[in-house]
Coordinates of C-alpha atoms and ligand atoms in Angstrom, one line a residue:
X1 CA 161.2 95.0 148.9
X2 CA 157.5 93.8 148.5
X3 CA 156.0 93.3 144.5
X4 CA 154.9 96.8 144.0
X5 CA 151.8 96.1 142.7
X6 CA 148.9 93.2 143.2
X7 CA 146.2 92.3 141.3
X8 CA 143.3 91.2 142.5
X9 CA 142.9 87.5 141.9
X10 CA 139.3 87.9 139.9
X11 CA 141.2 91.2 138.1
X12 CA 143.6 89.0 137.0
X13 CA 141.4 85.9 135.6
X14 CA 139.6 88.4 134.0
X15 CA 142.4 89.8 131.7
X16 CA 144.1 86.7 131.5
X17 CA 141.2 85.0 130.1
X18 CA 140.3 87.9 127.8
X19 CA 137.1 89.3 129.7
X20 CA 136.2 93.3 130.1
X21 CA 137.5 95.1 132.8
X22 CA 137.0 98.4 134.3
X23 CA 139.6 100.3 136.0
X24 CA 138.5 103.0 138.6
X25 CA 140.0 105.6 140.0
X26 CA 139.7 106.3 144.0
X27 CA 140.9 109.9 145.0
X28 CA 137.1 110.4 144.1
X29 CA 136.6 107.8 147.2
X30 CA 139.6 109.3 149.4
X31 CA 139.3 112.7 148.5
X32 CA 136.4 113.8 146.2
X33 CA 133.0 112.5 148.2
X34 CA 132.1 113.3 151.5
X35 CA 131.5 110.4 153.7
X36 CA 129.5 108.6 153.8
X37 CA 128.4 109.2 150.2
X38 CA 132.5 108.5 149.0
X39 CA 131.8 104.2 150.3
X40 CA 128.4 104.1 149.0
X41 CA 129.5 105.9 145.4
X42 CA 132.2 103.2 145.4
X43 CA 130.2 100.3 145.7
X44 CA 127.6 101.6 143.3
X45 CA 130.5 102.0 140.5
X46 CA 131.5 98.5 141.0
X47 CA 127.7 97.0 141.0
X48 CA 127.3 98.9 137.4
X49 CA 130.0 97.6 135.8
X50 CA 129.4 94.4 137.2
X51 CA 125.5 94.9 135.9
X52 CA 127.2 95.8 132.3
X53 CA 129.2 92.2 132.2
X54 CA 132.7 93.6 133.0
X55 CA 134.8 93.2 136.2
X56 CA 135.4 96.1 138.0
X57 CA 139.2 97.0 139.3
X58 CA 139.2 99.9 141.4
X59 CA 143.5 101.2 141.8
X60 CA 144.7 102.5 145.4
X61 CA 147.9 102.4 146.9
X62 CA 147.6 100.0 150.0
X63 CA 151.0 100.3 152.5
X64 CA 153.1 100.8 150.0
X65 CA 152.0 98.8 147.1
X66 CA 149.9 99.4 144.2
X67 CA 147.0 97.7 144.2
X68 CA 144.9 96.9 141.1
X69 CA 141.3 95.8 142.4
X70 CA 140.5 96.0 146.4
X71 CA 138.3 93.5 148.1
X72 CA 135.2 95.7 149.5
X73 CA 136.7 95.9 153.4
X74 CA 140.1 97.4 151.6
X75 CA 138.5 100.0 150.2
X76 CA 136.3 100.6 153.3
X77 CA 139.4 101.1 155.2
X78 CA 141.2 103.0 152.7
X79 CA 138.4 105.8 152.7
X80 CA 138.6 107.2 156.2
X81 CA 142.0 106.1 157.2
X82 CA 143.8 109.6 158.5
X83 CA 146.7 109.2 156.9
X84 CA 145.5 108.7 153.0
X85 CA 147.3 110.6 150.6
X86 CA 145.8 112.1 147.6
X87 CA 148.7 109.8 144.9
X88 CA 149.1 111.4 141.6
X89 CA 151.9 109.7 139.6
X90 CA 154.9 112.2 140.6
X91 CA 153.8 110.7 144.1
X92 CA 153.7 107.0 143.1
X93 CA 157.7 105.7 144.0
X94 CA 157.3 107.7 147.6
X95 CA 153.6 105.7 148.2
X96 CA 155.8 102.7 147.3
X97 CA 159.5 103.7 148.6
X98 CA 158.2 104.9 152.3
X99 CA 154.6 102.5 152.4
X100 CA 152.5 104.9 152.3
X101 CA 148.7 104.3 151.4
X102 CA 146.1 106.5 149.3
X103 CA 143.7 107.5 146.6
X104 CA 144.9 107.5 142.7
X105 CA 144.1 110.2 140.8
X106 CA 143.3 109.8 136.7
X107 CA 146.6 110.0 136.2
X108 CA 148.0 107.4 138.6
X109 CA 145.2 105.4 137.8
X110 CA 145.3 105.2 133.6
X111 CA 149.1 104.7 134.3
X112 CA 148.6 101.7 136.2
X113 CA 145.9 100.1 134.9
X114 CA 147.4 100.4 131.3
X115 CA 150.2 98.6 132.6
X116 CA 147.9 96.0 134.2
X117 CA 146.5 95.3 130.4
X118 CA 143.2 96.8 131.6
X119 CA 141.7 99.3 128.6
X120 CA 138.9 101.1 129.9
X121 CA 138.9 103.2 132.9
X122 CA 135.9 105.7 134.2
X123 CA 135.8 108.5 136.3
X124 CA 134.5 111.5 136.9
X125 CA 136.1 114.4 135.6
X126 CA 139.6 114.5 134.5
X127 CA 142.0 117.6 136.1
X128 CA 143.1 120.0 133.3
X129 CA 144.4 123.9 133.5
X130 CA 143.2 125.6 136.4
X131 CA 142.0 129.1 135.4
X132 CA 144.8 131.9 136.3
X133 CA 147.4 130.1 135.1
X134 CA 148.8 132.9 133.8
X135 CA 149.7 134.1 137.0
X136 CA 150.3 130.7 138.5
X137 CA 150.5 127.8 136.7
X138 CA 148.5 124.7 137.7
X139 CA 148.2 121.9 134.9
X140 CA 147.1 118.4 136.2
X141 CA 149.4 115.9 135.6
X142 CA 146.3 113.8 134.4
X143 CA 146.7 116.0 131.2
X144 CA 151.0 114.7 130.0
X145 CA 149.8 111.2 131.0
X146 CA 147.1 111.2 129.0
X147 CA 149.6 112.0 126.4
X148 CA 151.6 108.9 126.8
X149 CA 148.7 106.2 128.2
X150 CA 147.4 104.4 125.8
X151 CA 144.2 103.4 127.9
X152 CA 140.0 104.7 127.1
X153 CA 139.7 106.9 129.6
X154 CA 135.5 107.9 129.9
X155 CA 134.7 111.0 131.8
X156 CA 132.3 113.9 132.1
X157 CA 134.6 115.9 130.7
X158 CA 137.1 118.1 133.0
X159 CA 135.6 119.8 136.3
X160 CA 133.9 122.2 136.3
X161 CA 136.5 124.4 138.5
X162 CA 138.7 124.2 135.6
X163 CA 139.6 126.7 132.9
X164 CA 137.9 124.5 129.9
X165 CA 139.2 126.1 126.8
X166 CA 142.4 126.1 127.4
X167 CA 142.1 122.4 128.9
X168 CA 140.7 121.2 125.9
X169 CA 143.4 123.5 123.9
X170 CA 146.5 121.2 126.3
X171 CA 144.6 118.4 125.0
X172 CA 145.3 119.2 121.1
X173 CA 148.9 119.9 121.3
X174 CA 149.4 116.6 123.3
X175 CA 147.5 115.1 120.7
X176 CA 144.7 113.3 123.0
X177 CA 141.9 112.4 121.0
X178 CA 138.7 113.5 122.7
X179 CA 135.5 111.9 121.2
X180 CA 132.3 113.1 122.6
X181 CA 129.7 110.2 123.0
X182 CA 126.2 112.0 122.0
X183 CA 127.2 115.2 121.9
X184 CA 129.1 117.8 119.5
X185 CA 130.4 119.9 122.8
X186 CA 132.5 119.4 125.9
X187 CA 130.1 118.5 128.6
X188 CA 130.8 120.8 131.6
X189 CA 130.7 118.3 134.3
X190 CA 127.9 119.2 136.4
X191 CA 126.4 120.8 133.1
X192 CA 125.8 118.7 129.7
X193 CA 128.1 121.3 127.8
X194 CA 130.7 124.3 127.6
X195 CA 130.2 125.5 123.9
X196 CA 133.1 124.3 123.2
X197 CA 133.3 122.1 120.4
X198 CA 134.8 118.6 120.0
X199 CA 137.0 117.1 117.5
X200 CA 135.0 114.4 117.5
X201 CA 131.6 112.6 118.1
X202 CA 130.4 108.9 118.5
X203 CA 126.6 107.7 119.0
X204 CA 127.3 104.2 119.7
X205 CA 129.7 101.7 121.9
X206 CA 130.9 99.9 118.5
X207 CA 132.1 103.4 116.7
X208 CA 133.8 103.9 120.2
X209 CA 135.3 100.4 120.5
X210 CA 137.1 101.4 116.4
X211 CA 138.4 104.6 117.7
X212 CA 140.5 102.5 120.6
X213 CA 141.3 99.9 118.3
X214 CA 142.5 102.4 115.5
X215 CA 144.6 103.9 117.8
X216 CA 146.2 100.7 118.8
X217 CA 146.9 99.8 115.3
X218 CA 148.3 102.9 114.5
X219 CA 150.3 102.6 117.4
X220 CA 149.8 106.1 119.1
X221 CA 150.8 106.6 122.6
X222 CA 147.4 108.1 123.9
X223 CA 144.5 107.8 125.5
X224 CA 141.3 108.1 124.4
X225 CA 139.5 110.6 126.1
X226 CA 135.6 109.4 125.9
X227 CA 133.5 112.4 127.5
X228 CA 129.7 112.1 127.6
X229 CA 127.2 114.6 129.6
X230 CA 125.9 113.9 133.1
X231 CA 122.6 112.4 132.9
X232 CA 119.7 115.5 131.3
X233 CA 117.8 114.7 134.5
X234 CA 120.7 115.6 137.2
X235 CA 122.5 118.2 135.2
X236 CA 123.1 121.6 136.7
X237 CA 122.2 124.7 135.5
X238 CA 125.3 126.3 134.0
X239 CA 124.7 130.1 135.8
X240 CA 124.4 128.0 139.0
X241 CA 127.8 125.8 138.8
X242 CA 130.3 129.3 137.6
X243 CA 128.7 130.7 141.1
X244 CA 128.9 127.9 143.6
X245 CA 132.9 127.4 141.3
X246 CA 133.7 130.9 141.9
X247 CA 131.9 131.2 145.5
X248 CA 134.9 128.1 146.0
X249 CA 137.6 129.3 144.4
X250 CA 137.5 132.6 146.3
X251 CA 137.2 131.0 149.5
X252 CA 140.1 128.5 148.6
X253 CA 142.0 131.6 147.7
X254 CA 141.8 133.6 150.7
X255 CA 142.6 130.6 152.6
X256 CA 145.6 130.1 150.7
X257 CA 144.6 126.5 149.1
X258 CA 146.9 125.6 146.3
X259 CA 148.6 122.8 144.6
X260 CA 147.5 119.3 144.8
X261 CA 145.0 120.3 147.9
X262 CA 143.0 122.9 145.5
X263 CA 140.6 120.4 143.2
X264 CA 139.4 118.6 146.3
X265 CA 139.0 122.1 148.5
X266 CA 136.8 123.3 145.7
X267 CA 134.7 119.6 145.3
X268 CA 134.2 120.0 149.1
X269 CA 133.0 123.1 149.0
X270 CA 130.6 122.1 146.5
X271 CA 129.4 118.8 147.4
X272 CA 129.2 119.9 150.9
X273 CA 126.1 118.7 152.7
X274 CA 125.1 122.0 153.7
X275 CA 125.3 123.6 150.5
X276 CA 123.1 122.9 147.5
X277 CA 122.0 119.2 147.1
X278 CA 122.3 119.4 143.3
X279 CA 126.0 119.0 142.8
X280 CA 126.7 116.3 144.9
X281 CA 123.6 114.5 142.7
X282 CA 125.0 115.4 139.8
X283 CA 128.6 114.3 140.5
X284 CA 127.1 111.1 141.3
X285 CA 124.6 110.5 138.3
X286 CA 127.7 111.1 136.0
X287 CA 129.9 108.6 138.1
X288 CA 127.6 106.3 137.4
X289 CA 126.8 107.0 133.9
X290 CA 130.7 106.7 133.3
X291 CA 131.2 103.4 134.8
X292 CA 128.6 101.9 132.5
X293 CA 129.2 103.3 129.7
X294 CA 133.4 102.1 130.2
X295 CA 132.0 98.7 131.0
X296 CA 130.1 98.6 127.6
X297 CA 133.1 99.6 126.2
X298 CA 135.6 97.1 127.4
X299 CA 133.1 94.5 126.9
X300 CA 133.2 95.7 122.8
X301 CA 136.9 95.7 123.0
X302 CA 137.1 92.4 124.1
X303 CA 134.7 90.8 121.9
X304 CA 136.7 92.2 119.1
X305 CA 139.9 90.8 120.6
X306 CA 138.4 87.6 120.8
Ligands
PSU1 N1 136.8 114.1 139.5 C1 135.9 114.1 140.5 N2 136.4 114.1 141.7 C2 137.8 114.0 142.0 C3 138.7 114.1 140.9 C4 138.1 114.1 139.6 O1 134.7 114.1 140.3 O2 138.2 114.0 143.1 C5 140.2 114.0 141.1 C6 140.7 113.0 140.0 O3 141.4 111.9 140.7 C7 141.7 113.8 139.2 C8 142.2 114.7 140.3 O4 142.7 113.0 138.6 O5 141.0 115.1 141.0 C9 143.0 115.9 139.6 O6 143.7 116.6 140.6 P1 144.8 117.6 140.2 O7 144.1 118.8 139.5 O8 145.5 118.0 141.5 O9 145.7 116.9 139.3
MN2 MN1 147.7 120.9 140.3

């Protein structure tokens, strides 16, 4: 059998010679974006954290092996290829035993990308606990592997089609530490906050970069979980997103969506080009936002390693 996993030659000088860089997770590519917004998302990720000083390393599972960085055309072909899966990390040794080819999810993604020595990651939003889970559960594996990855993982918090409060209530018993960056509350994805208040709150990149490196030297087995609000100009209002989420949910519902299909069902249905333009802005402006603000953080955490 093959390596299982590559890294991309300038991935590789990077970490090797102790410079920042910036995993990236592509279901958001494969499954989250509609085309042709998923490629051009993509390259703008890249570009910022390039802009920030840090090397970008978007994760995919090419034919069977896991990839860490994809030269531009790889990605290209990756997006629209019929036969991408949607590769959490339950679904990581079939990719690999049978060759198979997709998207990483947050949790696929911080798994791998730890392992790669890469410390900072951005995405979107993270999965969490999908409301009516007490009559069905559905908790995202992102949530236990944040539990046991010790990578920064910055985000806009959990999506907005997600039960929050009990999301962020997974997150305290598995003892993830989730630090808000300019704000006291749990942003809401496409809205700059829930209510719901954080444990914690940073309003700079160097108070950031001690919270990774404490946990390091303590020697804890999480992540960081870094969530800071979509930008003030492309936020939604919060009345709008629970109906447009609900509209969704219902429809994914009654056409019997569940499982591992349901989060990118309901992102469809909201960044659907027929539907209201603001979400799909807003999910970008907070991609964006993400990847620079990781970048700036790996590029702290390596000066400090230095
Ligand atoms: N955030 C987005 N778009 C996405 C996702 C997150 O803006 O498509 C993806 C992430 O890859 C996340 C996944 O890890 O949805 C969670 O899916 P599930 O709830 O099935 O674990
Ligand atoms: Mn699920």
């Amino acid at each position: 059998m093959p390596e299982p996993t590559r890294i991309h030659p300038e991935v590789r000088d990077a970490l090797a010679d102790g410079r920042p860089v910036v995993a990236l997770e592509s279901v958001v590519v494969t499954h989250g974006l509609p085309a042709p917004t998923h490629l051009a998302l993509a390259r703008e990720m890249e570009q910022a954290v390039r802009e920030e000083g840090a090397v970008p390393a978007t994760v995919a599972v090419l034919d069977g092996v896991v990839r860490v960085g994809l030269a531009p055309s790889e990605l290209e072909a990756l997006a629209d290829r019929p036969d991408r899966r949607k590769l959490s990390v339950r679904d990581l040794p079939v990719a690999v035993g049978l060759g198979q080819s997709g998207g990483t999810t947050v949790a696929a993604t911080a798994l791998v990308a730890h392992r790669a020595g890469i410390a900072a990651f951005a995405t979107g939003g993270i999965g969490g606990v999908h409301p009516g889970a007490a009559e069905r559960l559905d908790v995202s594996a992102d949530l236990p592997t944040l539990a046991r990855t010790p990578i920064a993982v910055v985000s806009a918090g959990a999506k907005s089609i997600l039960d929050l409060a009990n999301t962020l209530e997974v997150l305290e018993t598995l003892s993830v530490p989730v630090v808000g960056f300019g704000t006291d509350t749990l942003p809401g994805f496409h809205t700059r906050t829930t209510g719901l208040a954080l444990p914690a709150r940073v309003d700079d990149v160097a108070s950031l970069a001690a919270v990774v490196r404490a946990r390091d030297t303590l020697r804890l087995p999480q992540a960081v979980l870094v969530v800071q609000p979509v930008p003030e100009a492309d936020a939604v209002p919060p009345e709008e997103v629970h109906r447009a989420v609900a509209e969704a949910t219902e429809r994914a519902h009654a056409a019997r969506v569940h499982g591992s299909a349901l989060t990118p069902f309901v992102l469809a249905a909201l960044n659907d080009a027929e539907g209201d333009p603001r979400f799909l802005r807003a999910n970008l402006s907070l991609l964006r936002a993400n990847a620079r603000l990781a970048a700036r953080l790996a590029r702290h955490l390596a000066e400090s390693d230095a």
